[in-house]
Coordinates of C-alpha atoms and ligand atoms in Angstrom, one line a residue:
F1 CA -44.4 -18.0 -62.8
V2 CA -44.1 -19.8 -65.3
L3 CA -47.7 -18.5 -66.2
N4 CA -46.0 -14.6 -65.5
K5 CA -43.0 -15.3 -66.8
W6 CA -44.8 -16.9 -70.4
R7 CA -47.5 -14.0 -71.0
K8 CA -44.6 -11.6 -70.5
E9 CA -43.3 -13.1 -74.2
P10 CA -43.5 -10.5 -76.7
A11 CA -46.1 -11.3 -78.7
L12 CA -44.6 -12.8 -82.6
D13 CA -47.4 -14.6 -84.1
H14 CA -47.6 -12.6 -87.3
I15 CA -43.7 -13.7 -87.9
P16 CA -43.5 -17.2 -89.2
T17 CA -41.0 -19.7 -87.7
Q18 CA -38.8 -21.9 -89.4
Q19 CA -38.2 -25.0 -88.5
F20 CA -35.5 -27.4 -89.2
P21 CA -38.0 -30.0 -92.4
D22 CA -37.5 -33.3 -91.4
G23 CA -39.0 -32.1 -87.6
D24 CA -35.6 -33.0 -85.3
N25 CA -35.8 -29.4 -83.7
S26 CA -33.6 -30.9 -80.6
R27 CA -31.6 -28.9 -78.5
A28 CA -28.5 -30.6 -79.9
R29 CA -29.8 -30.5 -83.7
Y30 CA -29.7 -26.4 -83.1
L31 CA -26.8 -26.5 -81.3
T32 CA -25.3 -27.9 -84.5
D33 CA -27.0 -27.6 -87.2
L34 CA -27.9 -23.8 -87.1
R35 CA -25.8 -22.9 -90.2
Y36 CA -28.7 -24.2 -91.9
L37 CA -31.7 -23.6 -90.5
L38 CA -30.9 -19.8 -91.2
E39 CA -30.4 -20.4 -94.9
L40 CA -33.7 -21.5 -95.1
G41 CA -35.3 -18.7 -94.1
Y42 CA -33.1 -16.6 -95.5
R43 CA -33.8 -17.9 -99.1
R44 CA -37.8 -18.6 -97.5
Y45 CA -38.6 -15.2 -95.6
N46 CA -35.8 -12.8 -96.3
K47 CA -35.7 -12.3 -99.9
V48 CA -38.3 -11.8 -100.3
G49 CA -38.2 -9.0 -97.8
K50 CA -39.9 -10.4 -95.0
A51 CA -38.8 -11.7 -91.3
F52 CA -38.7 -14.7 -90.0
K53 CA -38.1 -15.8 -86.5
I54 CA -36.2 -19.3 -84.8
T55 CA -37.2 -20.9 -81.4
I56 CA -33.7 -20.7 -79.0
P57 CA -33.8 -24.6 -77.3
I58 CA -31.7 -23.6 -74.8
G59 CA -33.0 -23.0 -71.9
G60 CA -32.4 -19.6 -69.9
Y61 CA -32.4 -17.6 -72.5
A62 CA -34.9 -14.9 -71.7
V63 CA -36.4 -14.6 -74.8
K64 CA -37.8 -17.3 -76.2
Y65 CA -37.6 -16.7 -80.1
R66 CA -34.6 -14.5 -82.3
V67 CA -36.0 -12.7 -85.2
I68 CA -34.0 -12.4 -88.5
L69 CA -34.4 -9.5 -90.6
P70 CA -34.2 -8.7 -93.9
K71 CA -31.8 -6.2 -95.5
D72 CA -33.8 -3.3 -95.9
H73 CA -34.4 -3.8 -92.1
L74 CA -31.3 -3.9 -91.3
E75 CA -30.0 -1.2 -93.0
E76 CA -32.7 1.1 -91.2
I77 CA -31.8 0.0 -87.4
K78 CA -27.9 0.0 -87.9
H79 CA -27.8 3.5 -87.0
L80 CA -30.1 3.6 -84.3
S81 CA -29.0 4.5 -80.8
N82 CA -28.2 1.8 -78.2
D83 CA -31.5 3.4 -76.5
V84 CA -33.8 1.7 -78.8
F85 CA -32.3 -1.2 -80.3
S86 CA -30.0 -2.5 -78.1
W87 CA -26.6 -4.9 -78.2
Q88 CA -25.8 -4.3 -74.4
L89 CA -29.6 -6.3 -73.9
A90 CA -29.2 -8.3 -76.3
S91 CA -25.0 -9.1 -74.9
R92 CA -27.0 -9.4 -71.4
I93 CA -29.4 -12.6 -72.8
I94 CA -27.1 -14.4 -75.2
F95 CA -24.6 -14.5 -72.4
A96 CA -27.0 -14.3 -69.5
Q97 CA -25.4 -12.6 -67.6
D98 CA -28.0 -11.9 -65.3
Y99 CA -27.7 -15.3 -64.1
T100 CA -23.2 -15.8 -63.9
G101 CA -22.4 -12.6 -63.2
A102 CA -20.7 -11.8 -66.4
P103 CA -19.7 -8.1 -66.5
D104 CA -21.8 -6.1 -68.1
R105 CA -21.5 -3.6 -71.4
G106 CA -20.5 0.1 -70.2
K107 CA -22.0 2.5 -72.5
W108 CA -19.6 4.8 -73.5
S109 CA -17.0 1.8 -74.1
G110 CA -17.5 1.1 -77.5
K111 CA -17.1 4.0 -78.8
A112 CA -14.1 5.3 -75.7
L113 CA -12.5 1.9 -77.4
R114 CA -13.5 3.0 -81.5
V115 CA -12.4 6.2 -82.1
G116 CA -8.9 5.3 -79.3
I117 CA -8.1 2.9 -81.7
H118 CA -8.6 5.8 -84.7
Q119 CA -6.7 8.0 -83.4
N120 CA -2.8 6.2 -82.7
L121 CA -3.4 3.2 -84.9
G122 CA -0.2 4.0 -86.2
D123 CA 1.4 3.5 -82.5
I124 CA -1.0 0.4 -82.2
T125 CA 0.5 -1.4 -85.1
T126 CA 4.1 -0.8 -84.4
Q127 CA 3.3 -2.3 -81.1
L128 CA 1.6 -5.1 -82.0
D129 CA 4.6 -6.2 -84.8
Q130 CA 7.1 -5.5 -82.4
R131 CA 5.4 -7.5 -79.9
I132 CA 4.2 -10.7 -82.5
V133 CA 8.3 -10.9 -83.8
E134 CA 8.9 -11.1 -80.1
Y135 CA 6.0 -13.7 -79.6
F136 CA 6.9 -15.9 -82.0
S137 CA 10.8 -15.8 -81.9
S138 CA 10.5 -16.9 -78.2
H139 CA 8.3 -19.0 -79.0
L140 CA 8.6 -21.1 -82.2
S141 CA 12.3 -22.5 -83.2
Q142 CA 14.3 -20.1 -85.0
Q143 CA 16.9 -22.5 -86.1
K144 CA 16.8 -23.2 -89.6
G145 CA 15.1 -26.5 -91.1
S146 CA 13.5 -27.1 -87.6
V147 CA 10.0 -27.9 -88.0
D148 CA 7.4 -27.3 -85.6
A149 CA 3.7 -28.2 -85.4
L150 CA 1.1 -27.4 -83.3
N151 CA -2.5 -27.3 -82.8
M152 CA -3.9 -23.8 -83.7
M153 CA -6.7 -22.2 -81.3
S154 CA -3.8 -23.8 -78.0
F155 CA -0.7 -21.5 -80.1
F156 CA -3.2 -18.5 -81.2
I157 CA -4.9 -17.9 -78.2
P158 CA -1.7 -17.3 -75.8
T159 CA 0.1 -15.4 -78.5
I160 CA -2.9 -12.6 -78.7
T161 CA -3.6 -12.5 -75.5
Y162 CA -0.2 -11.3 -74.8
V163 CA 0.3 -8.8 -78.0
T164 CA -3.0 -7.5 -76.8
N165 CA -2.2 -7.9 -73.2
A166 CA 1.7 -6.0 -74.4
L167 CA -0.4 -3.3 -75.1
L168 CA -4.1 -2.5 -73.7
V169 CA -1.9 -3.3 -70.2
D170 CA 1.7 -2.3 -69.2
S171 CA 4.4 -4.3 -68.3
R172 CA 2.9 -4.5 -64.4
L173 CA -0.2 -6.7 -65.8
S174 CA 1.3 -8.0 -69.9
S175 CA 4.7 -9.9 -68.4
D176 CA 2.8 -11.3 -65.0
P177 CA 1.6 -15.0 -66.3
E178 CA -1.1 -15.2 -63.4
W179 CA -3.1 -12.5 -65.8
L180 CA -2.0 -13.8 -69.1
R181 CA -3.9 -16.7 -68.3
Q182 CA -6.9 -15.7 -66.8
T183 CA -7.4 -12.7 -69.5
A184 CA -7.6 -16.3 -72.0
N185 CA -9.2 -17.8 -70.0
F186 CA -12.1 -15.5 -69.5
A187 CA -14.0 -16.2 -73.0
V188 CA -13.7 -19.7 -72.1
N189 CA -15.4 -18.9 -68.6
R190 CA -18.3 -16.0 -69.8
Y191 CA -19.6 -18.9 -72.9
G192 CA -19.0 -22.2 -70.1
A193 CA -20.5 -20.1 -67.5
A194 CA -24.4 -19.4 -69.8
D195 CA -24.7 -22.4 -71.1
D196 CA -24.4 -24.4 -67.7
V197 CA -26.6 -21.9 -66.3
R198 CA -29.0 -22.8 -69.4
K199 CA -28.9 -26.1 -68.4
W200 CA -31.8 -25.0 -65.2
P201 CA -35.1 -23.5 -66.0
P202 CA -34.9 -19.9 -66.2
Y203 CA -36.6 -19.8 -62.3
L204 CA -34.4 -22.2 -60.9
A205 CA -31.3 -20.8 -62.9
N206 CA -30.8 -17.2 -60.2
I207 CA -31.2 -20.5 -57.4
V208 CA -29.0 -22.9 -59.0
A209 CA -26.4 -20.7 -60.8
P210 CA -24.0 -19.2 -57.9
F211 CA -23.3 -23.0 -57.2
I212 CA -22.0 -23.6 -61.0
P213 CA -18.3 -24.2 -60.8
S214 CA -17.9 -22.1 -64.6
V215 CA -20.5 -19.4 -62.2
R216 CA -17.8 -19.4 -60.0
R217 CA -14.7 -18.8 -61.3
L218 CA -16.8 -16.2 -63.6
R219 CA -17.4 -14.1 -60.9
A220 CA -13.8 -14.8 -59.2
Q221 CA -12.0 -13.9 -62.1
R222 CA -14.0 -10.2 -62.7
E223 CA -12.9 -9.6 -58.7
Y224 CA -8.9 -10.5 -60.2
V225 CA -9.7 -8.2 -62.4
M226 CA -10.8 -5.5 -60.0
E227 CA -8.4 -5.8 -57.7
K228 CA -5.6 -6.2 -60.8
M229 CA -7.1 -2.4 -62.2
K230 CA -7.0 -1.0 -59.1
P231 CA -4.0 0.4 -58.9
I232 CA -3.8 1.4 -63.0
Y233 CA -7.3 3.0 -62.2
E234 CA -6.4 5.3 -59.2
E235 CA -2.9 5.9 -61.1
L236 CA -5.0 7.6 -64.5
K237 CA -7.3 9.0 -61.7
A238 CA -5.0 11.3 -60.1
S239 CA -2.8 11.7 -63.2
G240 CA -6.4 14.4 -63.9
Q241 CA -6.1 13.9 -67.3
L242 CA -9.0 14.1 -67.6
R243 CA -9.7 17.2 -66.8
V244 CA -8.2 17.3 -70.3
D245 CA -10.7 20.1 -72.6
D246 CA -9.5 18.7 -76.0
K247 CA -10.7 15.5 -76.5
K248 CA -7.9 14.1 -79.5
L249 CA -5.6 14.8 -76.7
R250 CA -7.3 12.8 -74.1
R251 CA -7.1 10.2 -76.0
K252 CA -4.0 9.3 -77.4
G253 CA -1.6 7.7 -74.9
T254 CA 1.1 4.6 -75.3
F255 CA -1.4 1.6 -73.9
G256 CA -5.2 1.1 -74.8
Y257 CA -5.8 2.2 -70.9
E258 CA -4.8 5.4 -71.3
W259 CA -6.6 5.6 -74.3
L260 CA -10.0 3.9 -73.2
W261 CA -9.4 6.4 -69.9
G262 CA -9.9 9.2 -72.6
G263 CA -13.2 8.6 -73.2
T264 CA -14.4 7.6 -70.2
P265 CA -17.5 9.5 -68.5
D266 CA -15.5 12.1 -66.0
D267 CA -17.4 9.3 -62.8
V268 CA -16.4 6.4 -63.9
T269 CA -16.2 4.2 -61.6
L270 CA -12.8 1.3 -61.2
R271 CA -15.9 -1.5 -61.5
D272 CA -17.4 -0.2 -64.7
F273 CA -13.6 0.1 -66.2
S274 CA -12.4 -2.4 -64.6
D275 CA -16.3 -4.0 -66.7
T276 CA -14.8 -2.3 -70.4
M277 CA -11.3 -3.6 -70.3
M278 CA -12.5 -7.7 -69.3
R279 CA -14.9 -7.1 -71.8
T280 CA -12.2 -5.6 -74.2
M281 CA -10.5 -8.8 -74.0
I282 CA -13.1 -11.4 -74.2
A283 CA -13.8 -9.5 -77.6
A284 CA -10.7 -9.5 -78.5
I285 CA -8.4 -13.0 -77.6
H286 CA -11.3 -16.5 -79.2
T287 CA -12.4 -13.9 -81.7
T288 CA -8.9 -13.3 -83.6
A289 CA -7.5 -16.3 -82.6
K290 CA -10.5 -18.7 -84.9
T291 CA -10.3 -16.3 -87.7
I292 CA -6.9 -16.6 -87.9
S293 CA -7.0 -20.7 -86.9
V294 CA -9.6 -20.5 -90.3
A295 CA -7.8 -18.3 -92.6
L296 CA -4.7 -20.2 -91.9
I297 CA -6.7 -23.7 -92.5
D298 CA -8.4 -21.8 -95.9
L299 CA -5.1 -20.6 -97.7
L300 CA -2.7 -23.8 -96.8
T301 CA -5.7 -26.3 -98.6
N302 CA -5.3 -23.8 -101.1
P303 CA -1.4 -23.9 -102.3
E304 CA -1.9 -21.5 -105.8
M305 CA -2.5 -18.9 -102.6
V306 CA -0.2 -19.4 -100.5
E307 CA 2.5 -18.2 -103.0
A308 CA 0.8 -15.5 -103.8
L309 CA 0.3 -14.1 -100.6
K310 CA 4.3 -15.1 -100.1
N311 CA 5.5 -13.0 -102.2
E312 CA 3.3 -9.5 -101.4
A313 CA 4.2 -10.3 -97.9
Q314 CA 8.0 -10.7 -98.9
E315 CA 7.6 -7.1 -100.6
A316 CA 5.6 -5.7 -97.7
V317 CA 8.4 -6.6 -95.0
S318 CA 11.3 -4.7 -94.7
P319 CA 14.4 -5.6 -95.5
D320 CA 15.8 -5.1 -92.0
H321 CA 12.5 -7.0 -91.2
A322 CA 11.9 -4.7 -88.6
S323 CA 8.7 -3.4 -89.6
V324 CA 5.6 -4.2 -91.8
N325 CA 3.9 -1.9 -94.7
L326 CA 0.3 -3.6 -94.3
D327 CA -0.6 -1.3 -97.5
K328 CA 1.6 -3.5 -99.9
L329 CA -1.3 -6.5 -98.5
I330 CA -4.1 -6.3 -100.7
K331 CA -3.7 -9.9 -101.8
L332 CA -3.5 -10.6 -98.3
D333 CA -6.4 -7.8 -96.6
C334 CA -9.3 -9.9 -99.7
F335 CA -7.9 -13.9 -99.7
L336 CA -9.0 -12.8 -95.2
K337 CA -12.2 -10.9 -96.4
E338 CA -12.9 -14.2 -98.4
S339 CA -12.2 -17.2 -95.8
Q340 CA -14.6 -14.7 -93.1
R341 CA -17.4 -14.7 -96.0
L342 CA -17.1 -18.7 -96.2
S343 CA -16.6 -19.2 -92.4
P344 CA -17.2 -16.0 -90.3
V345 CA -17.1 -16.3 -86.5
F346 CA -20.3 -15.8 -85.9
L347 CA -23.0 -16.9 -88.0
F348 CA -25.8 -14.1 -87.5
T349 CA -23.9 -10.1 -85.6
M350 CA -26.1 -7.3 -85.2
N351 CA -27.7 -9.0 -82.0
R352 CA -30.1 -6.4 -80.5
I353 CA -33.0 -6.0 -77.8
V354 CA -36.0 -3.5 -79.2
T355 CA -36.3 -1.2 -76.0
Q356 CA -39.7 0.4 -77.2
D357 CA -42.3 -1.6 -79.2
Y358 CA -41.0 0.0 -83.5
E359 CA -43.5 -0.2 -86.4
F360 CA -40.6 -0.2 -89.6
K361 CA -41.1 2.3 -92.1
C362 CA -39.3 0.1 -94.8
S363 CA -41.8 -2.4 -94.4
G364 CA -44.0 -1.4 -91.8
L365 CA -43.3 -4.8 -89.6
R366 CA -44.1 -4.0 -85.7
L367 CA -41.7 -4.6 -83.0
P368 CA -43.1 -5.1 -79.6
K369 CA -40.6 -4.5 -76.9
G370 CA -38.7 -7.2 -76.1
T371 CA -37.6 -8.3 -78.8
M372 CA -34.3 -9.8 -79.9
V373 CA -33.8 -9.7 -83.6
T374 CA -30.8 -10.2 -85.0
G375 CA -29.0 -10.7 -89.2
P376 CA -28.3 -13.4 -91.3
A377 CA -24.5 -12.8 -91.7
A378 CA -23.2 -16.5 -92.5
A379 CA -26.6 -16.8 -95.4
I380 CA -26.0 -13.4 -96.7
A381 CA -22.2 -14.2 -97.6
T382 CA -23.6 -17.1 -99.5
D383 CA -26.7 -15.3 -101.5
P384 CA -25.7 -16.3 -105.0
D385 CA -27.6 -12.8 -106.3
V386 CA -24.8 -11.6 -104.5
F387 CA -21.7 -13.8 -104.8
R388 CA -21.2 -15.9 -108.0
D389 CA -20.5 -19.6 -107.7
P390 CA -21.3 -19.0 -103.1
G391 CA -19.6 -21.8 -101.7
T392 CA -16.6 -21.9 -103.3
F393 CA -14.1 -20.4 -101.3
D394 CA -11.7 -18.5 -104.8
G395 CA -8.7 -16.6 -102.6
H396 CA -8.7 -14.1 -105.6
R397 CA -12.4 -13.4 -105.4
Y398 CA -12.4 -9.7 -103.7
Y399 CA -9.0 -9.0 -105.6
R400 CA -11.2 -9.6 -108.8
M401 CA -14.6 -7.6 -106.8
R402 CA -11.7 -4.6 -106.2
E403 CA -10.7 -4.3 -109.7
E404 CA -14.0 -4.4 -111.0
A405 CA -15.4 -1.9 -108.8
K406 CA -12.5 0.5 -108.3
D407 CA -15.0 3.0 -107.3
S408 CA -16.5 1.7 -104.5
A409 CA -13.2 -0.5 -103.8
S410 CA -13.1 1.2 -100.3
S411 CA -16.0 -0.5 -99.2
L412 CA -15.1 -4.2 -99.6
V413 CA -11.7 -4.3 -97.6
L414 CA -11.7 -6.5 -94.5
G415 CA -12.0 -4.0 -91.5
M416 CA -15.8 -2.1 -93.6
S417 CA -18.8 -3.8 -92.5
T418 CA -21.2 -3.6 -95.3
I419 CA -25.2 -5.6 -95.9
D420 CA -23.5 -7.9 -98.0
S421 CA -20.2 -8.0 -94.8
L422 CA -21.8 -8.7 -92.0
G423 CA -18.9 -10.1 -89.9
F424 CA -17.5 -7.5 -88.1
G425 CA -21.8 -6.6 -87.3
L426 CA -22.5 -3.2 -88.7
G427 CA -23.5 0.9 -87.9
N428 CA -23.0 2.7 -84.6
Q429 CA -22.2 -1.0 -83.1
A430 CA -20.5 -3.1 -84.8
C431 CA -17.3 -4.1 -83.6
P432 CA -15.3 -1.4 -82.3
G433 CA -11.4 -3.3 -82.3
R434 CA -12.3 -4.6 -86.2
F435 CA -9.0 -2.1 -87.7
L436 CA -7.2 -3.5 -84.7
A437 CA -8.5 -7.4 -85.2
V438 CA -7.3 -6.9 -89.3
N439 CA -3.8 -5.2 -88.6
N440 CA -3.0 -8.3 -85.4
L441 CA -4.5 -11.7 -88.2
K442 CA -2.0 -9.1 -90.9
L443 CA 0.7 -9.2 -89.3
M444 CA 0.7 -12.5 -87.3
I445 CA 0.1 -14.5 -91.6
A446 CA 3.1 -11.5 -92.7
R447 CA 5.7 -12.6 -90.1
L448 CA 5.0 -16.5 -90.0
L449 CA 4.7 -16.5 -94.3
T450 CA 8.0 -14.8 -94.6
G451 CA 9.9 -16.7 -91.6
W452 CA 8.6 -20.3 -91.8
E453 CA 7.2 -23.0 -94.6
L454 CA 3.7 -23.6 -93.6
S455 CA 1.6 -26.8 -94.6
L456 CA -0.7 -28.7 -93.0
E457 CA -0.8 -31.6 -90.7
S458 CA -3.5 -34.5 -89.6
R459 CA -2.8 -37.0 -87.8
G460 CA 1.0 -36.6 -87.8
R461 CA 1.0 -36.2 -91.9
E462 CA 1.2 -33.8 -93.5
Y463 CA -2.6 -32.9 -95.4
K464 CA -3.4 -32.2 -99.1
G465 CA -7.0 -32.8 -98.9
P466 CA -9.5 -30.5 -100.0
R467 CA -11.0 -26.9 -97.7
P468 CA -13.0 -29.0 -95.0
V469 CA -16.4 -27.3 -93.8
M470 CA -15.9 -25.6 -90.5
A471 CA -18.5 -26.5 -88.2
Y472 CA -20.4 -24.2 -85.5
N473 CA -21.8 -25.1 -81.9
D474 CA -24.5 -22.8 -81.8
F475 CA -23.7 -19.6 -83.3
S476 CA -20.0 -19.5 -83.7
V477 CA -17.1 -21.0 -85.8
V478 CA -15.4 -23.9 -84.1
P479 CA -12.3 -24.6 -86.1
P480 CA -11.6 -28.3 -86.9
S481 CA -8.9 -29.3 -83.8
E482 CA -7.6 -32.3 -86.0
Y483 CA -5.2 -29.7 -88.3
N484 CA -1.8 -28.6 -87.3
L485 CA 0.4 -26.1 -87.8
R486 CA 3.5 -27.5 -88.9
L487 CA 5.9 -24.5 -89.1
R488 CA 9.7 -24.8 -90.8
K489 CA 12.0 -22.2 -90.3
L490 CA 13.3 -20.6 -93.6
Ligands
LIG501 C1 -11.5 -11.1 -86.0 C2 -11.9 -10.8 -84.4 C3 -13.3 -10.3 -84.3 C4 -14.5 -10.2 -84.7 C5 -14.6 -10.9 -85.5 C6 -14.8 -9.5 -84.3 C7 -17.0 -9.4 -84.4 C8 -17.8 -8.5 -83.4 C9 -19.2 -9.0 -83.7 C10 -19.8 -9.7 -84.5 C11 -18.9 -8.0 -82.6 C12 -20.6 -8.0 -83.0 C13 -21.0 -6.5 -83.2 C14 -22.8 -6.2 -83.4 O1 -23.9 -7.2 -83.7 O2 -22.9 -5.3 -84.7 C15 -18.2 -7.8 -81.8 C16 -18.1 -6.5 -81.0 C17 -17.8 -6.0 -80.0 N1 -16.0 -6.0 -80.3 FE1 -14.8 -7.4 -81.8 N2 -14.3 -8.7 -82.6 C18 -13.1 -9.7 -82.7 C19 -12.6 -8.7 -82.5 C20 -12.0 -7.2 -81.9 C21 -11.0 -6.7 -80.9 C22 -9.3 -7.1 -81.1 C23 -11.2 -6.2 -80.0 C24 -10.5 -4.5 -79.2 C25 -9.2 -4.9 -79.3 C26 -13.3 -6.3 -80.4 C27 -13.6 -5.3 -79.6 C28 -15.1 -5.7 -79.2 C29 -15.7 -5.2 -79.0 C30 -16.1 -4.7 -77.0 C31 -17.5 -5.2 -79.3 C32 -18.4 -5.1 -77.8 C33 -19.1 -5.7 -77.5 C34 -19.5 -5.5 -76.5 O3 -19.2 -4.7 -75.2 O4 -20.0 -6.6 -75.6 N3 -13.3 -7.1 -81.1 N4 -17.2 -8.2 -82.8

C-alpha cells in the first residue's frame, strides 16, 4: 500500500528542490524556519522565472511536495477556475480533512460571501462599529485614567468572535456563550486536529483518527454547528427567498446568514450550509486576531506612528463618537498594509491542487495532476527589487508609494490583492472576506486610539525596545505572547 501510494506521487523530478543549506531538514526546522527556506528558493529560482519545490516533512499529508511558483506563473493561474487549480482540494490536504472530518468548502460559498459582503458593506461596517464599541465598553475599564493590561490574542479572539457572530448570525446564537466559545475554538481545533493526525503515517491515520481527542472535538463541533443552524436553515427555506428572481434582492440582508443564503444553490443542504458558516468563522476569527495583534506590536514599537494615526483617527471619529469615517483613515490603511507586508498571517497563499496535467503558457513548465502549488507571499513582499530597504518597517511606505503613483494608488490599498501583495491571496479564489476584515481592523484600531492611551508591556514593565521579529509556526504567524497591550482610559 505504501509503495502504491508512493508510485501515485506526481513525478516532479524536473523541478529543483530547495533544502536548508546546513543539511538540517528536520520537521522541527521546517516548522520554525520555513520563511528562510522559502526566501532562499525564491531568490535562487523564482527570481529567474523557475519554479522550485520544498518537501513537506510532516506525515499524513497526501502530497510530498509544495511547488512554489514564480510571479508570472501565478498571474497565469489567478483567474483559472477552481476546477483546474483547486483551493478546495488544497485545503482538504493542508488541513488533513479526510482524516479529521473538518468541513469541506462548498463550491458556491466563496462567491456567495464575496458578493454578500460587497452588496452589504455599508451596513456591515455600521454594525461592526456598533458591536466593537459595545464590546470594548463592557470589557475594558471605562473610568478615566484606569489601566488594563491584556494578552492580545486572548483579548482579540473573543472580541472578533463576538463581533463576527453578531454580524453573521442573529442574537439567537450571538448571545449564546456556548456558541461563542465553540466558534472561537473551531480554528484552533482544526489546526490542532490536523497536526495530531499528521503525527501518524497516512496508512494509519484513518484508523487512529477517530480516537484522537482533538479530532473527536472537531467532529463534535461540526455536529453542534449543524444542530444550532437547523432552525435558521429551516426558517430560511420556508421563507421562499431563494425563489426571488432578482439576485441582488436575494443577497440583501441584515445578517450574514441571510446574504449568504441568497448566494446558495436552490437545493443547498443543511450540512453544506452549516459547514459554510463554520468555515467562514474559521477563516475569519484567528486571521483577523493575528493581524491586529501583530499590527499593534508594529504600531507601539514605532511611537512616531502612534501620534500620526491617532490624529487621523480623531478626525475620522464623528464629534458625537457615533461613527467612524473610514475614508479618512488613509495613513492607517497604509500602516496596516506595511504590517501585513513584513509579517503576513501566511507565508504563502494561493495554495492550489492541479486537477489535470497542466502546461504553463508562460514557460512551458509541466505540472502533473495532483501537484500542490503555492505563491511565495512573504518572499515577494521582501524582494529588494520590489520594495526599497525591504527588511525595514516603514509605516509611511505605502503612503509615499500612493503619492508617487497616483494613477495606481487604488491598487495599493489594504484590501487589494496584487502580485506584490499576496497577503489575502490573488485572483478568483482570493479571500472573499477581506474587505470586511479590513474595515473591522480599522474600526477596532481607530476606536482604541481615540479611547485609550496605548503602550506595550513586557514582563510587567512598559516596553520601549525595537520591533520584534515575528515567529512562524509552519506557514502561519505567531504573535509573540510576551508583549501585552496596556491601555489607559482617556
Ligand atoms: C486579516 C484577516 C484575513 C486574512 C489575512 C485572510 C487571508 C486569507 C487567505 C490568504 C485566503 C486564501 C486565499 C488564496 O489562497 O488565494 C483566505 C480565504 C478565505 N477567507 Fe480570508 N482572511 C482574513 C479574513 C477573513 C474574514 C474576516 C473572512 C470572513 C468574513 C474570511 C473568509 C475567507 C474564506 C471563506 C476563505 C476561503 C476559505 C475556505 O473556504 O476554506 N477571511 N483568506
